[in-house]
Short mmCIF file of C-alpha atoms in Angstrom, two decimals:
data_model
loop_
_atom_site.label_atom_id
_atom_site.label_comp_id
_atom_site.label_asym_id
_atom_site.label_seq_id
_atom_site.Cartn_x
_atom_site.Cartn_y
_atom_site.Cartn_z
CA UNK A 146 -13.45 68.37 -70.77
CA UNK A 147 -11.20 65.85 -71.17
CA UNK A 148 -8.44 68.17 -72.41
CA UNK A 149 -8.81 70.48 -69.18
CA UNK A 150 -8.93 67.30 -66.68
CA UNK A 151 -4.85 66.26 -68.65
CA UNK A 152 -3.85 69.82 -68.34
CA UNK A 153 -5.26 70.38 -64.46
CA UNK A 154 -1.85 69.37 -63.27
CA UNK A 155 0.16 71.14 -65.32
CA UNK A 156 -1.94 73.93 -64.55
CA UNK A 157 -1.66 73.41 -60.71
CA UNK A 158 2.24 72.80 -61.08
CA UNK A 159 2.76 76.14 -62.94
CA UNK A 160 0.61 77.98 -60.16
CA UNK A 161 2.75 76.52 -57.47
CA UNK A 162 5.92 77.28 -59.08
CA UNK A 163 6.97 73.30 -59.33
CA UNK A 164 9.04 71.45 -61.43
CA UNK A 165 8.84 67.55 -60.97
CA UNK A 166 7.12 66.94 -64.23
CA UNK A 167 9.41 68.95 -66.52
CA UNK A 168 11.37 67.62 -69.00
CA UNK A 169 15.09 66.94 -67.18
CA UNK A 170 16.50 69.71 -69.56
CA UNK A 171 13.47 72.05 -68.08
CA UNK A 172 14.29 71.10 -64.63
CA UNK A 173 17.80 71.65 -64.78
CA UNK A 174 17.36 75.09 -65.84
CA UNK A 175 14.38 75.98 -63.13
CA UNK A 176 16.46 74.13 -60.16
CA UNK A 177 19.60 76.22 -61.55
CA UNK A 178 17.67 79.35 -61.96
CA UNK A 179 16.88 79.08 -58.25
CA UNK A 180 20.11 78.17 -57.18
CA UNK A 181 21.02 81.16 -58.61
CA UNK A 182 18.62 83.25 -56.73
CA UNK A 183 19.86 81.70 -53.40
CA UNK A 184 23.33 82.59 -54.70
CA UNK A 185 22.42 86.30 -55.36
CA UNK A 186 20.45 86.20 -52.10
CA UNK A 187 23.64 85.51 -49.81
CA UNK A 188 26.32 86.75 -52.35
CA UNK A 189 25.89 89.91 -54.04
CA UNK A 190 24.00 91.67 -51.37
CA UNK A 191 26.27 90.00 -48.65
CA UNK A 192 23.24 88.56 -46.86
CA UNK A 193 25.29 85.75 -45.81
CA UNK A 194 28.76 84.77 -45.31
CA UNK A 195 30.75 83.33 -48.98
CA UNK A 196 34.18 83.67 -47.27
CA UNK A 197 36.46 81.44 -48.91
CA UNK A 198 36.93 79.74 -45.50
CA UNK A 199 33.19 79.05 -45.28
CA UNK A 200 31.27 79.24 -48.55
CA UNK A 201 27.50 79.17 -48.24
CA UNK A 202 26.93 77.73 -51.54
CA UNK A 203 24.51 75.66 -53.42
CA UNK A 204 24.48 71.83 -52.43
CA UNK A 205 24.05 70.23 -55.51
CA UNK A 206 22.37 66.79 -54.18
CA UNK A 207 23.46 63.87 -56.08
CA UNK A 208 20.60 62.84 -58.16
CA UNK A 209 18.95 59.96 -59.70
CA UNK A 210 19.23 59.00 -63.58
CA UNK A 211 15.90 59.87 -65.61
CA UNK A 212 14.23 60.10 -68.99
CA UNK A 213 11.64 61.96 -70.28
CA UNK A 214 9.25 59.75 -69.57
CA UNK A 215 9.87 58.40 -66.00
CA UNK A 216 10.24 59.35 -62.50
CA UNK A 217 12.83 57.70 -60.07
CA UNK A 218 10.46 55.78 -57.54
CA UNK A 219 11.35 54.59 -54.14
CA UNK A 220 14.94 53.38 -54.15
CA UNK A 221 15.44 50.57 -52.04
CA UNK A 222 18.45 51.22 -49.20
CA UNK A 223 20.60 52.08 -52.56
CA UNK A 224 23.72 52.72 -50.26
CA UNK A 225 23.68 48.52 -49.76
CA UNK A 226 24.48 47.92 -53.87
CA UNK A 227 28.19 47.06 -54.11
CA UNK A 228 28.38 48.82 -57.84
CA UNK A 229 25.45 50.66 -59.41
CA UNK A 230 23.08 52.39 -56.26
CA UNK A 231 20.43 53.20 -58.85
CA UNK A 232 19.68 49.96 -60.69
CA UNK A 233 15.85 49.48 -59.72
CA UNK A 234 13.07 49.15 -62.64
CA UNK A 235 11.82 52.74 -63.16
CA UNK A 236 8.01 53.32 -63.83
CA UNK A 237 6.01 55.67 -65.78
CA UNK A 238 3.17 57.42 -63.76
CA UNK A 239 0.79 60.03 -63.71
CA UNK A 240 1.91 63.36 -61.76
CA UNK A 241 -0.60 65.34 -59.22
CA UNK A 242 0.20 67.73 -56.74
CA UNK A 243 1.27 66.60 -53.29
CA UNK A 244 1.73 67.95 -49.80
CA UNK A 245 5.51 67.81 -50.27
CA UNK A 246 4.70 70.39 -53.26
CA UNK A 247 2.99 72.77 -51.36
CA UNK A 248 6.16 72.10 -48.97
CA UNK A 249 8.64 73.31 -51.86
CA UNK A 250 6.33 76.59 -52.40
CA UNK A 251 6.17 77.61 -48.96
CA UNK A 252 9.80 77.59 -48.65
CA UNK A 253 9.98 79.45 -52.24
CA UNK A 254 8.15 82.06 -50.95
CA UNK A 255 10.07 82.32 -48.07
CA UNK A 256 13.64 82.94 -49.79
CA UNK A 257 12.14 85.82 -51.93
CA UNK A 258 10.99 87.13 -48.43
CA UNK A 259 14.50 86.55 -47.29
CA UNK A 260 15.72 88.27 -50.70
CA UNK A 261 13.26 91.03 -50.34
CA UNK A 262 14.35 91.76 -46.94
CA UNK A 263 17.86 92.78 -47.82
CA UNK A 264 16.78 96.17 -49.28
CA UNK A 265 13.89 96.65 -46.83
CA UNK A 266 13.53 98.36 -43.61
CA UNK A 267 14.24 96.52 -40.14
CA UNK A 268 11.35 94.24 -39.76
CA UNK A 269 10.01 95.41 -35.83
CA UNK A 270 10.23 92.51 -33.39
CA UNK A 271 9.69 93.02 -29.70
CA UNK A 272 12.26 90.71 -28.33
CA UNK A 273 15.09 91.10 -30.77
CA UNK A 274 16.33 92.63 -33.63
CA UNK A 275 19.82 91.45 -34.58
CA UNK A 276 21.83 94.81 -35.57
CA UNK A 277 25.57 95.68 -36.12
CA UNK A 278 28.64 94.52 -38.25
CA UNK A 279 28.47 90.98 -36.51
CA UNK A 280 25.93 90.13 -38.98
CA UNK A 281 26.60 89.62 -42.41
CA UNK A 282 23.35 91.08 -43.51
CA UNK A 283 21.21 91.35 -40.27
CA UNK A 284 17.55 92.36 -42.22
CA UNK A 285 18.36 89.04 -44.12
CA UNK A 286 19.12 87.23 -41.41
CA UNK A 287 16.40 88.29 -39.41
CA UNK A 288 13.71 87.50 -42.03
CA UNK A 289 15.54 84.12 -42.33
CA UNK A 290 14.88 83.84 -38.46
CA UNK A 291 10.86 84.83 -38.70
CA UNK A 292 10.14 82.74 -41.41
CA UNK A 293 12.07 79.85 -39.77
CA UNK A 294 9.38 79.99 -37.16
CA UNK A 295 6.41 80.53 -39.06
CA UNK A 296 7.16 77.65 -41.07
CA UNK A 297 10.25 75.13 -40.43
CA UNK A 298 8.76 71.49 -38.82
CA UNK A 299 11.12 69.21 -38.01
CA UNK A 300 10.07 65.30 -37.72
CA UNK A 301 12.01 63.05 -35.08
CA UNK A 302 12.07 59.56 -35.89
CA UNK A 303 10.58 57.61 -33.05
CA UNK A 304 12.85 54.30 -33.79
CA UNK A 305 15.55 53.41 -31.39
CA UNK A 306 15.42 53.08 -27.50
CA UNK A 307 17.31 54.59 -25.31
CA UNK A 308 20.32 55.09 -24.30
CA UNK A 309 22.07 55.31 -28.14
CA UNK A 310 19.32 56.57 -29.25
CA UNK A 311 16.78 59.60 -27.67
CA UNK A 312 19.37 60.34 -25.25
CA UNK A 313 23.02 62.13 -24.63
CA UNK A 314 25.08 63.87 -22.09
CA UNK A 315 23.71 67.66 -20.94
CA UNK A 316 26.79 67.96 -19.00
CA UNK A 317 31.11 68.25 -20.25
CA UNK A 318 32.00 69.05 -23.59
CA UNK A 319 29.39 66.76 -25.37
CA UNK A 320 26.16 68.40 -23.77
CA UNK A 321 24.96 69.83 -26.69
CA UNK A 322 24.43 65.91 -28.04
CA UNK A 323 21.49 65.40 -25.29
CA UNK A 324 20.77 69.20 -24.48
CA UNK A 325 19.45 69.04 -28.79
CA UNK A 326 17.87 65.43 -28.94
CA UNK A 327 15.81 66.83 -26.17
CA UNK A 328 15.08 70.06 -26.54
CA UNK A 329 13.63 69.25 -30.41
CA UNK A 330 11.22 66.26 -28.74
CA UNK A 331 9.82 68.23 -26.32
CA UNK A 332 9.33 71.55 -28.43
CA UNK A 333 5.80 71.64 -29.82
CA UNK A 334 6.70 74.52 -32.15
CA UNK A 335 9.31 73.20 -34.70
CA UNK A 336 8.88 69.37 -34.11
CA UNK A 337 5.73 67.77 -36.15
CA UNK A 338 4.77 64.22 -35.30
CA UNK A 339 3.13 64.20 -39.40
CA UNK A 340 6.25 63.14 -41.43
CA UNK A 341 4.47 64.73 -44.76
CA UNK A 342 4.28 68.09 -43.29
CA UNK A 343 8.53 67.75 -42.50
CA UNK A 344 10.82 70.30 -43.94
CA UNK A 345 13.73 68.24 -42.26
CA UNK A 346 13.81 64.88 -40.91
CA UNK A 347 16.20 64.12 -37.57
CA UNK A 348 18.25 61.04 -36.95
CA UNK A 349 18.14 61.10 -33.14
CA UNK A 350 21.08 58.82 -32.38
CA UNK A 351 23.75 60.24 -30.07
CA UNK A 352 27.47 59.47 -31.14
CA UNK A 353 28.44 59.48 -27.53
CA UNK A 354 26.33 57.10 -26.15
CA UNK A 355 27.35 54.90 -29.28
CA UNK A 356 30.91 55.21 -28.21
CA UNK A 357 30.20 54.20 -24.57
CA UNK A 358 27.50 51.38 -25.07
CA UNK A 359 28.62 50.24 -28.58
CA UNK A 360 32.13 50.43 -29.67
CA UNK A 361 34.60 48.17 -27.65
CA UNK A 362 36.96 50.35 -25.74
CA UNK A 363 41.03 50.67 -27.07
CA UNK A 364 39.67 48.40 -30.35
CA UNK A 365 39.96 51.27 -32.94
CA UNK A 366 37.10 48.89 -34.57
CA UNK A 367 34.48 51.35 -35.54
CA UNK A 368 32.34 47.99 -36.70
CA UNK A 369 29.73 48.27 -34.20
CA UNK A 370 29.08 51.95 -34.74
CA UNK A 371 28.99 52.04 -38.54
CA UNK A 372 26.72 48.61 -38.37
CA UNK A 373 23.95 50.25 -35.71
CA UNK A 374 23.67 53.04 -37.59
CA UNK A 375 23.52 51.48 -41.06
CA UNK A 376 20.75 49.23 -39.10
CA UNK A 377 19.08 52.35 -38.17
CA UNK A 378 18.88 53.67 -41.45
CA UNK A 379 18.11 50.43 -42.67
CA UNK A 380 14.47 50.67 -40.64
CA UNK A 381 13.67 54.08 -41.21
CA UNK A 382 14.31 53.77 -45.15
CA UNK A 383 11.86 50.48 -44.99
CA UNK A 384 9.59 51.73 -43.13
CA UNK A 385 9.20 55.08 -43.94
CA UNK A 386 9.42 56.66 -48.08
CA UNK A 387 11.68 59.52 -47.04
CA UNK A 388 14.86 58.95 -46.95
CA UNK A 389 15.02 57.16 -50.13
CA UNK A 390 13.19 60.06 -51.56
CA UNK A 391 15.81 62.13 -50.87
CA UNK A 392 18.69 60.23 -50.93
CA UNK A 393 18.89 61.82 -47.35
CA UNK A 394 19.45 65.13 -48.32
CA UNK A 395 16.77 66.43 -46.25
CA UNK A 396 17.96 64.82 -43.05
CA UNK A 397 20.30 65.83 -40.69
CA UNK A 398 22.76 64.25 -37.55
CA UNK A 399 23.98 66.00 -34.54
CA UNK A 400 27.47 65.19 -33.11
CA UNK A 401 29.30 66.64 -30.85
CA UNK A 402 32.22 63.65 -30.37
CA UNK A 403 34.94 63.61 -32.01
CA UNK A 404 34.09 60.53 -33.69
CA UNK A 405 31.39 62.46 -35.25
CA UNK A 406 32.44 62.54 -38.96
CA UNK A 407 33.60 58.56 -38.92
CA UNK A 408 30.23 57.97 -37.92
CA UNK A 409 28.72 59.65 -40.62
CA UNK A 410 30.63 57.29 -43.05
CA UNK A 411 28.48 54.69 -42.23
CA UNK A 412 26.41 54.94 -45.13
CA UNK A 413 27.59 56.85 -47.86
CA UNK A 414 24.76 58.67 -48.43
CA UNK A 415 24.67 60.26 -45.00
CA UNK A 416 27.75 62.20 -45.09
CA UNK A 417 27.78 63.11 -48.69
CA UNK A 418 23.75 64.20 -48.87
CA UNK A 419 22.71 64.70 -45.41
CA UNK A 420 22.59 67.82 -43.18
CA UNK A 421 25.63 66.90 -40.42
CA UNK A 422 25.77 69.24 -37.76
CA UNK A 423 28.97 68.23 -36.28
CA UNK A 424 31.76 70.44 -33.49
CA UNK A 425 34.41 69.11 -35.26
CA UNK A 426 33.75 71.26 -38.66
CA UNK A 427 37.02 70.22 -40.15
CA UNK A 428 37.17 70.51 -43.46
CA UNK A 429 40.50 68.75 -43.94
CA UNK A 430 38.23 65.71 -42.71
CA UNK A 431 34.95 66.31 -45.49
CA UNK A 432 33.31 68.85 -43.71
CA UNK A 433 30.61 70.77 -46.73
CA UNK A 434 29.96 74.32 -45.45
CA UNK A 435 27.64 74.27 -47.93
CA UNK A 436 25.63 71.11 -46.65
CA UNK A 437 27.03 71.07 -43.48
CA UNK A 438 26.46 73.03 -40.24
CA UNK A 439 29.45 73.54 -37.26
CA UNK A 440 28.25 72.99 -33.85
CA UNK A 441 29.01 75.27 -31.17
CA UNK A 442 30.98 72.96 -27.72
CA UNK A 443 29.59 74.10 -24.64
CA UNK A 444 30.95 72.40 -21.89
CA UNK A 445 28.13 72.65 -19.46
CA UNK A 446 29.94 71.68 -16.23
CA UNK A 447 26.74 71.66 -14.46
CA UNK A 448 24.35 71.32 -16.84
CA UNK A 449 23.62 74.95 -16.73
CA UNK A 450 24.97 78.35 -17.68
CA UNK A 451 24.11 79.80 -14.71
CA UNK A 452 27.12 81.47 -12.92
CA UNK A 453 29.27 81.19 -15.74
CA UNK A 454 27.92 84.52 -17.82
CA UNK A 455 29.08 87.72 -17.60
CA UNK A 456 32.45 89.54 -17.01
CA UNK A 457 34.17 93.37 -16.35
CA UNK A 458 34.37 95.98 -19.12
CA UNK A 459 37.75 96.08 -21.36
CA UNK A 460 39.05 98.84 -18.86
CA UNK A 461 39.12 96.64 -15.93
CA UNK A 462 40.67 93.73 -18.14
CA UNK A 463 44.57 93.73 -16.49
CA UNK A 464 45.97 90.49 -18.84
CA UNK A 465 46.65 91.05 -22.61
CA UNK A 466 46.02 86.81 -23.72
CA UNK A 467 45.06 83.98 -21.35
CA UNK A 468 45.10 80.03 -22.06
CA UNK A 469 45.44 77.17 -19.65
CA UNK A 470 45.51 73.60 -20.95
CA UNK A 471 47.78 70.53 -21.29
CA UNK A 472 49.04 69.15 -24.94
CA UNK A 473 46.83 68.40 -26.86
CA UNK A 474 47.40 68.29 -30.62
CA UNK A 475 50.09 70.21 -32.44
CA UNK A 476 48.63 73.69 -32.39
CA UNK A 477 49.18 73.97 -28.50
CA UNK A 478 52.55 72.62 -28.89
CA UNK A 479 53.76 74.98 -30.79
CA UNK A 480 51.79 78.02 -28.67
CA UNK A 481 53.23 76.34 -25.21
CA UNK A 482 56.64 76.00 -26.92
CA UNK A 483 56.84 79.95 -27.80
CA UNK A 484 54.68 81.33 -24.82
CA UNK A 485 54.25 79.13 -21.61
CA UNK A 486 55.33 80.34 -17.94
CA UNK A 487 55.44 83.81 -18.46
CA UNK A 488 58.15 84.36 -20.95
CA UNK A 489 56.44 87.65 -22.01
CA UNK A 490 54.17 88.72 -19.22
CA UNK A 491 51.42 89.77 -21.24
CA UNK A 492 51.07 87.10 -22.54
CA UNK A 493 49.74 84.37 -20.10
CA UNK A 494 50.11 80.23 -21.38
CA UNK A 495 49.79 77.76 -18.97
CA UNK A 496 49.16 73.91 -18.87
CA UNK A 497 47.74 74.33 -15.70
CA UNK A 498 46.59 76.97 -13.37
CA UNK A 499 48.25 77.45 -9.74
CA UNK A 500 46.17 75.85 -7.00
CA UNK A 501 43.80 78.31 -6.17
CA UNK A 502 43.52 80.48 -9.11
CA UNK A 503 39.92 80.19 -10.95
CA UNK A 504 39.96 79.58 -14.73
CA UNK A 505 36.77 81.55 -15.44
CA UNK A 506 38.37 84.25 -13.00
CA UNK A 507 41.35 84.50 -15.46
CA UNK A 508 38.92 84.28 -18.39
CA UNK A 509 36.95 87.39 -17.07
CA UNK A 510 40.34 89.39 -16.16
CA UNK A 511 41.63 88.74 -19.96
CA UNK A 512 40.99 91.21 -22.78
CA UNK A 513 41.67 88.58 -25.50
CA UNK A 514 41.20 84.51 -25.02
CA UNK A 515 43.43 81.84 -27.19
CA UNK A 516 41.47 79.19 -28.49
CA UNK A 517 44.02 76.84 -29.87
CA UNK A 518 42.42 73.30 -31.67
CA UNK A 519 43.58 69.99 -29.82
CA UNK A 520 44.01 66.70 -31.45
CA UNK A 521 40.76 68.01 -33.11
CA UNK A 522 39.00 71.68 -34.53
CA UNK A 523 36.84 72.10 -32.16
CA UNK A 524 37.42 73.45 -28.40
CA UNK A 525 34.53 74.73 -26.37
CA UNK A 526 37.27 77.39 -24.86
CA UNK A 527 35.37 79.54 -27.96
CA UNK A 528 31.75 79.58 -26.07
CA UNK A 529 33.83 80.26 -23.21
CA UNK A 530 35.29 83.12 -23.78
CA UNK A 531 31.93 84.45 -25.29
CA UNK A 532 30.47 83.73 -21.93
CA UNK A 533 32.90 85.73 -19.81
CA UNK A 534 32.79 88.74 -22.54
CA UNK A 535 36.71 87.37 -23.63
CA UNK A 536 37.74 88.29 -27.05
CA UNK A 537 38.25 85.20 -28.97
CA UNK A 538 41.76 84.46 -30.79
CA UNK A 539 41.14 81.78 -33.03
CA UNK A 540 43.96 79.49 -33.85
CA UNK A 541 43.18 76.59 -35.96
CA UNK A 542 43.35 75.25 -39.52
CA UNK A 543 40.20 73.72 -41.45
CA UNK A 544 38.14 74.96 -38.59
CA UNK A 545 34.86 76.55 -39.61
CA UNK A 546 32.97 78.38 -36.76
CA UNK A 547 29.59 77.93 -35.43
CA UNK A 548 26.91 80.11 -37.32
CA UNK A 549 29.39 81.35 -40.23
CA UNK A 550 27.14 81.95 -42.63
CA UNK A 551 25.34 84.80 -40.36
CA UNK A 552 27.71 85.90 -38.45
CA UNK A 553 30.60 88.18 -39.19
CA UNK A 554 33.76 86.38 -36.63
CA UNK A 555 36.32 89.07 -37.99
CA UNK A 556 34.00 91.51 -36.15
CA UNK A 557 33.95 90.75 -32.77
CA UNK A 558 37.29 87.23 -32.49
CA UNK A 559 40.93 87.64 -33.79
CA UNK A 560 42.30 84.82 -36.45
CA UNK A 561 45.40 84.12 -35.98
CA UNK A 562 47.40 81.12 -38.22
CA UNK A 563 49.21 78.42 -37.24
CA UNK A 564 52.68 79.82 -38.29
CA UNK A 565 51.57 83.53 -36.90
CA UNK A 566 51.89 82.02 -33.03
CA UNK A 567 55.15 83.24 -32.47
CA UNK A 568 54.01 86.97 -33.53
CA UNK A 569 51.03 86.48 -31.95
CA UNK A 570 51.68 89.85 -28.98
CA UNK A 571 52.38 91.84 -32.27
CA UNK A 572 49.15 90.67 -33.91
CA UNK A 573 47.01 91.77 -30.43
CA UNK A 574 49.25 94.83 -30.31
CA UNK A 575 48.36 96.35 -33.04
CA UNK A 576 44.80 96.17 -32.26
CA UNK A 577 44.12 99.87 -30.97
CA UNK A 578 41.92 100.46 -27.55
CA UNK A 579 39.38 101.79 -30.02
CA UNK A 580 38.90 98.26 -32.17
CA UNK A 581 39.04 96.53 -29.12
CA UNK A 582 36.44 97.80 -27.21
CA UNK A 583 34.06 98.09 -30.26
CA UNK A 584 35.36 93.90 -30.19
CA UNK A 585 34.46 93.12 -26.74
CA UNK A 586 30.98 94.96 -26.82
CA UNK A 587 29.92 92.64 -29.90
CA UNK A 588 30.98 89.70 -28.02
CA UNK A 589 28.20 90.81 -25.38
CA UNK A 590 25.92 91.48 -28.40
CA UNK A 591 26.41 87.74 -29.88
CA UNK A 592 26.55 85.96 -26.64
CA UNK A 593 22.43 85.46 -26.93
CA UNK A 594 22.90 82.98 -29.94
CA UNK A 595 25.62 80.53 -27.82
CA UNK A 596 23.39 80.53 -24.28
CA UNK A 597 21.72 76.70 -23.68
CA UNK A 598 18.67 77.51 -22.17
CA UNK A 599 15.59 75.02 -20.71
CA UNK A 600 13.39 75.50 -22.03
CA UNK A 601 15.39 77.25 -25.42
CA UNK A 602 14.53 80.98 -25.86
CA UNK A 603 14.48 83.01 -29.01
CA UNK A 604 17.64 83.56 -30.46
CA UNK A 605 19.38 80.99 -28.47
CA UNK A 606 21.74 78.55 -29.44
CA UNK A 607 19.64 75.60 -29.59
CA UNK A 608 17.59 78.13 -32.06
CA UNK A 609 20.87 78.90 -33.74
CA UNK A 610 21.41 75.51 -34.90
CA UNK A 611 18.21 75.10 -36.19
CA UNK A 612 18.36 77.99 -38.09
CA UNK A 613 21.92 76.60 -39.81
CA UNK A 614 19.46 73.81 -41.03
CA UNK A 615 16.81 75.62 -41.89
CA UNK A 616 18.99 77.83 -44.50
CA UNK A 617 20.22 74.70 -45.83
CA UNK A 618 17.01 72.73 -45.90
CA UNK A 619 16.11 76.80 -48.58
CA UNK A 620 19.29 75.51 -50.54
CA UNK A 621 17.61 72.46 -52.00
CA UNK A 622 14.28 70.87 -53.26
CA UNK A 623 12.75 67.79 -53.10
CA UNK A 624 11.05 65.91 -55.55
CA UNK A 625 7.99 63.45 -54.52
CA UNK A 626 6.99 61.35 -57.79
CA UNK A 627 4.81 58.68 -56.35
#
């Protein structure tokens, strides 16, 4: 008897398909041998997106030194050691299984359903089923989506008052910010007030609000942002085992500033572990598509989408290329330099529109729309054009679109480089009538996964960006060792 009680939780650990009391050499190769699996899942049967420009690959967390014997216990706010994070006394202890566990299987089982689904038939689904080249792999995708709502919980840390934290803008180019924090509070399907039950864990701070109630304005002293956020973290890590569980890997930030990424260097551990859904996905500034997920900017001038959808067929589209905007950043230097005030008719740069003449009216009388970057990636002229069924033309560098790793931008938006501006009529030229309607009707077909809806409908983006985190939360696994 005594035998079977030592072996019940190896037994239990084997029939769960978990690894936390392996040898590290055993561990190593199960965690790899999954990795693996998530590899072949989006790679080899181009379920997902492994562009060079966007690589969905394998986060490899940064881990904890252990022995055969031990298990790392709760680490202390390790980010606040000035040389070695992981100094605390380690402590041998007996292993059972835990909620968390049963955590890791369910989302096991649900990347072979996601692997499984790639050479299956379309799974039915009355309100949607994503088709067409602007997937990657649409069946995997689609699984992804279905078992992201049978099983993703998301727990919202309660800490903080308003207005830094639980609150954000729903209106200019920042909505999504307060259009997310509270759209995942309210929602009653993915958000779980039981942290043990939590796939994902959210920081609900908003990076504009800390930029107009924190930081002192002109004082390029990012002091008082970095030092309320490290508080934050501070709290939650004290009061709550998670974080330091994890190292943060399994929580995530939502930005939509600019200032975004600088205040994810607070703590070191949040930008090189956690989950930063961020607009400016610039990965000259330590964006991770692997880790990280790119925010659509919607600039909701209203607060709504309403009158702002919707827009002729190509035939009735009169203007080759539309943009409007002052300088801002190098990029539309250079395409205002080459193209503004009508040196090529077809081509239509302005800084500013005649008195009179409607932007969105221009927008829906364009066949193609330039999205130059500013001073930063990210320009919510992309959602925009989407909106008003506008090709895209992106023109960036480091910029990594919203929802890369399922959909397919070459299919339905035009990249064009930096040093390709001056060529850019050839490059929309030599786009035949054929390509570009076959362009313009997948822009209608994608538009669903950009709309901001209230309350958020299937498929939408505030959906959409959950989904980005879900496929990352499948990329990892925790460990719980208490």
């Amino acid at each position: 008897m005594k035998l079977f009680l030592s072996l019940l939780p190896l037994i239990l650990v084997a029939v769960f398909g978990l690894v936390s009391i392996m040898s590290p050499e055993e561990r190593e190769k199960v965690v790899d041998l999954r990795s693996e699996a998530v590899v072949e899942m989006v790679g080899a049967d181009n379920a997902f997106n492994l562009s060079s420009s966007t690589p969905f690959l394998v986060h490899t967390i940064q881990t904890l030194p252990q022995s055969n014997e031990t298990e790392v216990v709760n680490i202390s706010k390790p980010w606040l050691n000035s040389t070695d994070p992981l100094n605390e006394t380690y402590v041998p202890h007996s292993r059972k299984l835990s909620i968390l566990d049963r955590t890791e299987a369910g989302l096991l089982q649900a990347r072979a359903a996601i692997r499984e689904a790639i050479n299956s038939s379309q799974t039915e689904d009355l309100d949607y089923v994503p088709i067409g080249p602007m997937y990657w792999n649409a069946k995997a995708f689609h699984r992804s989506y279905l078992e992201m709502e049978k099983l993703f919980k998301v727990f919202v840390y309660e800490e903080g008052e308003i207005p830094v934290f639980h609150n954000g803008p729903c209106k200019s180019i920042y909505s999504m910010e307060g259009n997310f924090i509270h759209a995942i509070e309210i929602n009653d399907k993915f958000r779980t007030r039981d942290p043990e039950k939590a796939h994902v864990f959210f920081l609900p701070f908003s990076v504009v609000m800390l930029v107009r109630f924190v930081y002192l304005r002109d004082s390029r002293d990012f002091s008082p942002i970095r030092k309320t956020v490290t508080d934050y973290i501070n709290v939650i890590s004290e009061k709550y085992p998670y974080w330091n569980r994890s190292l943060g890997a399994d929580h995530f930030m939502l930005a939509c500033h600019d200032w975004g990424p600088e205040t994810s260097f607070s703590v070191p551990y949040l930008h090189e572990n956690s989950i930063r859904v961020l607009c400016n996905a610039n990965t000259s500034e330590k964006f991770n598509p692997a880790k990280d997920v790119s925010l659509p900017e919607i600039n909701l001038q209203t607060g709504s989408i309403n009158g702002f959808l919707g827009g002729p067929s190509a035939s009735k589209r009169s203007v080759l290329a539309f943009f409007a905007g002052g300088l801002h950043g190098y990029i539309r230097s250079i395409l205002l330099e080459h193209w503004e005030n009508n040196k090529d008719p077809d081509i239509m740069v302005q800084k500013y529109l005649p008195k009179g003449v409607s932007y969105y009216e221009m927008l829906r009388k364009s066949k193609f729309c330039l999205c130059p970057s500013g001073y930063e990636v990210a320009s919510p002229r992309l959602v925009e054009a989407i909106y008003t069924g506008c090709v895209p033309v992106l023109i960036s560098d480091h910029y990594v679109p919203p929802f890369s790793d399922v959909l397919n931008w070459k299919s339905f938006s035009v990249e064009v480089s930096v040093e390709d501006i001056p060529k850019l009529k050839d490059i929309l030229m030599r786009i035949t009538p054929t390509q570009y309607i076959r362009m313009q009707r997948r822009v209608g077909q994608i538009r669903r996964h950009f709309e901001v809806h209230s309350p958020p409908k299937r498929f939408d983006v505030f959906h959409m960006i959950l989904h980005s985190v879900w496929l990352r939360r499948l990329n990892f696994r925790v460990h719980d060792d208490q």
